Each structure stands twice: as structure tokens, then as C-alpha cells.
Amino acid sequence: MADDRDADRLKALEDRIAKAKGGDAPKAHTEEHYSQAQLAWRMVIELVAGLMIGFGIGLGLDTLFGTRPIFLVLFTLLGFAAGVQTMVRSAREIQEKKLAEEAEKKRV
């Protein structure tokens, strides 16, 4: 009989623990920070990729035509502009996603 009461108490305790752990627990700060860091790295990589592609095209054209710094500088600047444009597009995409999530939370 004592074992039945202990088993019931243990089951009730397990249910309370499961309820406290799950449900509407707020997201840990470290998870959100990791997500923000991931987005920041994505933007940095987009900028660097634009620069490197522009640099490579410029260097290739300068080597092909024998005009050392002209195309290198021009395409590096164009690559930088393309990288910034891609970063802005990514930032808008992220902002729209967050606004949609907030609107969904308010709706529920």
C-alpha cells in the first residue's frame, strides 16, 4: 500500500517536472545569440565573396589584356557593390521573416 502511494506521488512529481520543462518556456539567450551570430557571418561571407569574385575577374581581365590595375580596381569596386547589395537583400529578408513571426505570435 505504501508503494502505491509512493508510485502515485512519483508520477505526480514527474508530471509537474515535465510541465515545468516543456510548454511555454522562453528560448534560451544563447540560442538567440547563436542565431544572430550565424546571420552576421552570413552577411560577412556575402561581402567577402563579392569582393573576391570581383578581384578575380579584374585580375583575369588585366592579365588577359595586359592592363595591370585598371580592371582589377574596377571589378573589385563592382564586387564590393554587389556584396553590399546582397547584404542589404539578406537583411531585408531577415527583417521580413522576423516581422512575420511577430505578427504570427500576436495573432495566436
Coordinates of N, CA and C in Angstrom, one line a residue:
M1 N 0.8 -1.2 0.0 CA 0.0 0.0 0.0 C 0.9 1.3 0.0
A2 N 1.9 1.2 0.8 CA 2.8 2.4 0.8 C 3.5 2.5 -0.6
D3 N 3.8 1.4 -1.2 CA 4.4 1.5 -2.6 C 3.5 2.2 -3.6
D4 N 2.2 1.9 -3.5 CA 1.2 2.5 -4.4 C 1.2 4.0 -4.2
R5 N 1.2 4.5 -2.9 CA 1.2 5.9 -2.7 C 2.5 6.6 -3.2
D6 N 3.6 5.9 -3.0 CA 4.9 6.4 -3.4 C 4.9 6.5 -5.0
A7 N 4.3 5.5 -5.6 CA 4.3 5.5 -7.1 C 3.4 6.6 -7.6
D8 N 2.3 6.9 -6.9 CA 1.4 8.0 -7.3 C 2.1 9.3 -7.1
R9 N 2.7 9.5 -6.0 CA 3.4 10.7 -5.7 C 4.6 10.9 -6.7
L10 N 5.3 9.8 -7.0 CA 6.3 9.9 -8.0 C 5.8 10.3 -9.4
K11 N 4.7 9.7 -9.8 CA 4.1 10.0 -11.1 C 3.6 11.5 -11.1
A12 N 3.0 12.0 -10.0 CA 2.6 13.4 -9.9 C 3.8 14.3 -10.0
L13 N 4.9 14.0 -9.4 CA 6.1 14.8 -9.4 C 6.7 14.8 -10.9
E14 N 6.7 13.6 -11.5 CA 7.2 13.6 -12.9 C 6.3 14.4 -13.8
D15 N 5.0 14.4 -13.6 CA 4.1 15.2 -14.4 C 4.4 16.7 -14.2
R16 N 4.6 17.1 -13.0 CA 4.9 18.5 -12.7 C 6.2 19.0 -13.3
I17 N 7.2 18.1 -13.2 CA 8.5 18.4 -13.8 C 8.4 18.5 -15.4
A18 N 7.7 17.6 -16.0 CA 7.5 17.7 -17.4 C 6.8 18.9 -17.8
K19 N 5.8 19.3 -17.0 CA 5.0 20.5 -17.3 C 5.9 21.8 -17.2
A20 N 6.8 21.8 -16.2 CA 7.7 22.9 -16.0 C 8.7 23.0 -17.1
K21 N 9.2 21.9 -17.5 CA 10.2 21.9 -18.6 C 9.7 22.3 -19.9
G22 N 8.6 21.8 -20.3 CA 8.0 22.0 -21.6 C 7.1 23.2 -21.7
G23 N 6.3 23.2 -22.7 CA 5.3 24.2 -22.9 C 5.9 25.6 -23.3
D24 N 5.5 26.6 -22.6 CA 5.8 28.0 -23.0 C 7.1 28.5 -22.4
A25 N 8.1 27.6 -22.3 CA 9.4 28.1 -21.8 C 10.1 29.0 -22.7
P26 N 10.6 30.1 -22.3 CA 11.2 31.1 -23.2 C 12.5 30.5 -23.8
K27 N 12.9 30.9 -25.0 CA 14.1 30.5 -25.6 C 15.3 31.0 -24.9
A28 N 16.3 30.1 -24.8 CA 17.5 30.5 -24.1 C 18.2 31.6 -24.8
H29 N 18.8 32.5 -24.1 CA 19.5 33.6 -24.7 C 20.7 33.2 -25.6
T30 N 21.3 32.1 -25.2 CA 22.4 31.6 -26.0 C 22.0 31.1 -27.4
E31 N 20.8 30.5 -27.5 CA 20.3 30.1 -28.8 C 20.0 31.3 -29.7
E32 N 19.4 32.4 -29.1 CA 19.2 33.5 -29.9 C 20.5 34.2 -30.4
H33 N 21.4 34.2 -29.4 CA 22.7 34.8 -29.8 C 23.4 34.0 -30.9
Y34 N 23.3 32.7 -30.8 CA 23.9 31.9 -31.9 C 23.2 32.2 -33.2
S35 N 22.0 32.4 -33.2 CA 21.2 32.7 -34.4 C 21.7 34.0 -35.0
Q36 N 21.8 35.0 -34.2 CA 22.3 36.3 -34.6 C 23.7 36.3 -35.1
A37 N 24.6 35.5 -34.5 CA 25.9 35.3 -34.9 C 26.0 34.6 -36.3
Q38 N 25.1 33.7 -36.5 CA 25.1 33.0 -37.7 C 24.7 33.9 -38.9
L39 N 23.7 34.8 -38.6 CA 23.3 35.8 -39.6 C 24.4 36.8 -39.9
A40 N 25.1 37.2 -38.9 CA 26.2 38.1 -39.1 C 27.3 37.5 -40.0
W41 N 27.6 36.2 -39.7 CA 28.6 35.6 -40.5 C 28.2 35.4 -42.0
R42 N 26.9 35.1 -42.1 CA 26.3 35.0 -43.5 C 26.6 36.3 -44.3
M43 N 26.3 37.5 -43.6 CA 26.5 38.7 -44.3 C 28.0 39.0 -44.6
V44 N 28.8 38.7 -43.7 CA 30.3 38.9 -43.9 C 30.7 38.0 -45.1
I45 N 30.3 36.8 -45.1 CA 30.7 35.9 -46.2 C 30.2 36.4 -47.5
E46 N 29.0 37.0 -47.6 CA 28.5 37.5 -48.8 C 29.3 38.7 -49.3
L47 N 29.7 39.6 -48.4 CA 30.5 40.7 -48.7 C 31.9 40.3 -49.3
V48 N 32.5 39.4 -48.5 CA 33.8 38.9 -48.9 C 33.8 38.1 -50.3
A49 N 32.7 37.4 -50.5 CA 32.6 36.6 -51.7 C 32.4 37.6 -52.9
G50 N 31.7 38.7 -52.7 CA 31.6 39.7 -53.8 C 32.9 40.3 -54.1
L51 N 33.6 40.6 -53.1 CA 35.0 41.2 -53.3 C 35.9 40.3 -54.0
M52 N 35.9 39.0 -53.6 CA 36.8 38.1 -54.2 C 36.5 37.7 -55.6
I53 N 35.2 37.6 -55.9 CA 34.8 37.4 -57.3 C 35.2 38.6 -58.2
G54 N 34.9 39.8 -57.7 CA 35.3 41.0 -58.5 C 36.8 41.1 -58.6
F55 N 37.5 40.8 -57.6 CA 39.0 40.8 -57.7 C 39.5 39.7 -58.7
G56 N 38.9 38.6 -58.7 CA 39.3 37.5 -59.6 C 39.0 37.9 -61.0
I57 N 37.9 38.4 -61.3 CA 37.5 38.8 -62.7 C 38.4 39.9 -63.1
G58 N 38.6 40.9 -62.3 CA 39.5 42.0 -62.6 C 40.9 41.6 -62.9
L59 N 41.5 40.7 -62.1 CA 42.8 40.2 -62.3 C 42.9 39.4 -63.5
G60 N 41.9 38.6 -63.8 CA 41.9 37.8 -65.0 C 41.9 38.7 -66.3
L61 N 41.0 39.7 -66.3 CA 40.9 40.6 -67.4 C 42.2 41.4 -67.6
D62 N 42.8 41.8 -66.5 CA 44.1 42.6 -66.6 C 45.2 41.7 -67.1
T63 N 45.2 40.4 -66.7 CA 46.2 39.5 -67.3 C 46.0 39.2 -68.7
L64 N 44.7 39.1 -69.1 CA 44.4 38.8 -70.5 C 44.7 40.0 -71.4
F65 N 44.4 41.2 -71.0 CA 44.6 42.3 -71.8 C 46.0 43.0 -71.6
G66 N 46.7 42.7 -70.5 CA 48.0 43.3 -70.2 C 47.8 44.7 -69.6
T67 N 46.7 45.0 -69.0 CA 46.5 46.3 -68.4 C 46.4 46.1 -66.9
R68 N 47.5 46.2 -66.2 CA 47.5 45.7 -64.8 C 46.4 46.3 -63.9
P69 N 46.4 47.5 -63.5 CA 45.5 47.9 -62.4 C 44.1 48.3 -62.8
I70 N 43.8 48.5 -64.0 CA 42.6 49.1 -64.4 C 41.4 48.2 -64.1
F71 N 41.3 47.1 -64.7 CA 40.2 46.2 -64.4 C 40.1 45.6 -63.0
L72 N 41.3 45.4 -62.4 CA 41.4 44.9 -61.1 C 40.7 45.9 -60.1
V73 N 40.9 47.2 -60.2 CA 40.3 48.1 -59.3 C 38.8 48.3 -59.7
L74 N 38.5 48.3 -60.9 CA 37.1 48.5 -61.4 C 36.2 47.3 -60.9
F75 N 36.7 46.1 -61.1 CA 35.9 44.9 -60.8 C 35.9 44.7 -59.3
T76 N 36.9 45.1 -58.6 CA 36.9 45.0 -57.1 C 35.9 45.9 -56.5
L77 N 35.8 47.1 -57.0 CA 34.7 48.0 -56.6 C 33.3 47.5 -56.9
L78 N 33.2 47.0 -58.1 CA 31.9 46.4 -58.5 C 31.5 45.2 -57.7
G79 N 32.5 44.4 -57.3 CA 32.3 43.2 -56.4 C 31.9 43.7 -55.0
F80 N 32.5 44.8 -54.6 CA 32.1 45.3 -53.3 C 30.7 45.8 -53.3
A81 N 30.3 46.5 -54.4 CA 28.9 47.0 -54.5 C 27.9 45.8 -54.6
A82 N 28.3 44.8 -55.3 CA 27.4 43.6 -55.4 C 27.3 42.9 -54.0
G83 N 28.4 42.9 -53.3 CA 28.4 42.3 -51.9 C 27.5 43.1 -51.0
V84 N 27.6 44.4 -51.0 CA 26.8 45.2 -50.2 C 25.3 45.1 -50.6
Q85 N 25.0 45.0 -51.8 CA 23.6 44.8 -52.3 C 23.1 43.5 -51.8
T86 N 23.9 42.5 -51.8 CA 23.5 41.2 -51.4 C 23.2 41.2 -49.9
M87 N 24.1 41.9 -49.1 CA 23.9 42.0 -47.7 C 22.6 42.7 -47.4
V88 N 22.3 43.8 -48.1 CA 21.1 44.5 -47.9 C 19.9 43.7 -48.1
R89 N 19.9 42.9 -49.2 CA 18.8 42.0 -49.6 C 18.6 40.9 -48.5
S90 N 19.7 40.4 -47.9 CA 19.6 39.4 -46.8 C 19.1 40.1 -45.6
A91 N 19.5 41.3 -45.3 CA 18.9 42.0 -44.1 C 17.4 42.2 -44.2
R92 N 17.0 42.6 -45.4 CA 15.5 42.7 -45.7 C 14.8 41.4 -45.5
E93 N 15.4 40.3 -46.0 CA 14.8 39.0 -45.9 C 14.6 38.6 -44.4
I94 N 15.7 38.9 -43.7 CA 15.6 38.5 -42.2 C 14.6 39.4 -41.5
Q95 N 14.6 40.7 -41.8 CA 13.6 41.6 -41.2 C 12.2 41.2 -41.5
E96 N 11.9 40.8 -42.7 CA 10.6 40.4 -43.1 C 10.2 39.1 -42.4
K97 N 11.1 38.2 -42.3 CA 10.9 36.9 -41.6 C 10.6 37.2 -40.1
K98 N 11.3 38.1 -39.4 CA 11.1 38.4 -38.0 C 9.7 39.1 -37.8
L99 N 9.4 40.0 -38.7 CA 8.1 40.7 -38.7 C 7.0 39.7 -38.8
A100 N 7.1 38.7 -39.7 CA 6.1 37.7 -39.9 C 5.9 36.9 -38.7
E101 N 7.0 36.5 -38.1 CA 7.0 35.7 -36.8 C 6.3 36.5 -35.7
E102 N 6.6 37.8 -35.6 CA 5.9 38.6 -34.6 C 4.5 38.7 -34.8
A103 N 4.1 38.9 -36.1 CA 2.7 39.0 -36.4 C 1.9 37.7 -36.1
E104 N 2.6 36.6 -36.4 CA 2.0 35.3 -36.1 C 1.8 35.1 -34.6
K105 N 2.8 35.6 -33.8 CA 2.7 35.4 -32.3 C 1.5 36.3 -31.8
K106 N 1.4 37.5 -32.4 CA 0.3 38.4 -31.9 C -1.1 37.8 -32.3
R107 N -1.1 37.1 -33.5 CA -2.4 36.6 -33.9 C -2.8 35.4 -33.0
V108 N -1.9 34.7 -32.5 CA -2.2 33.5 -31.7 C -2.5 33.9 -30.3

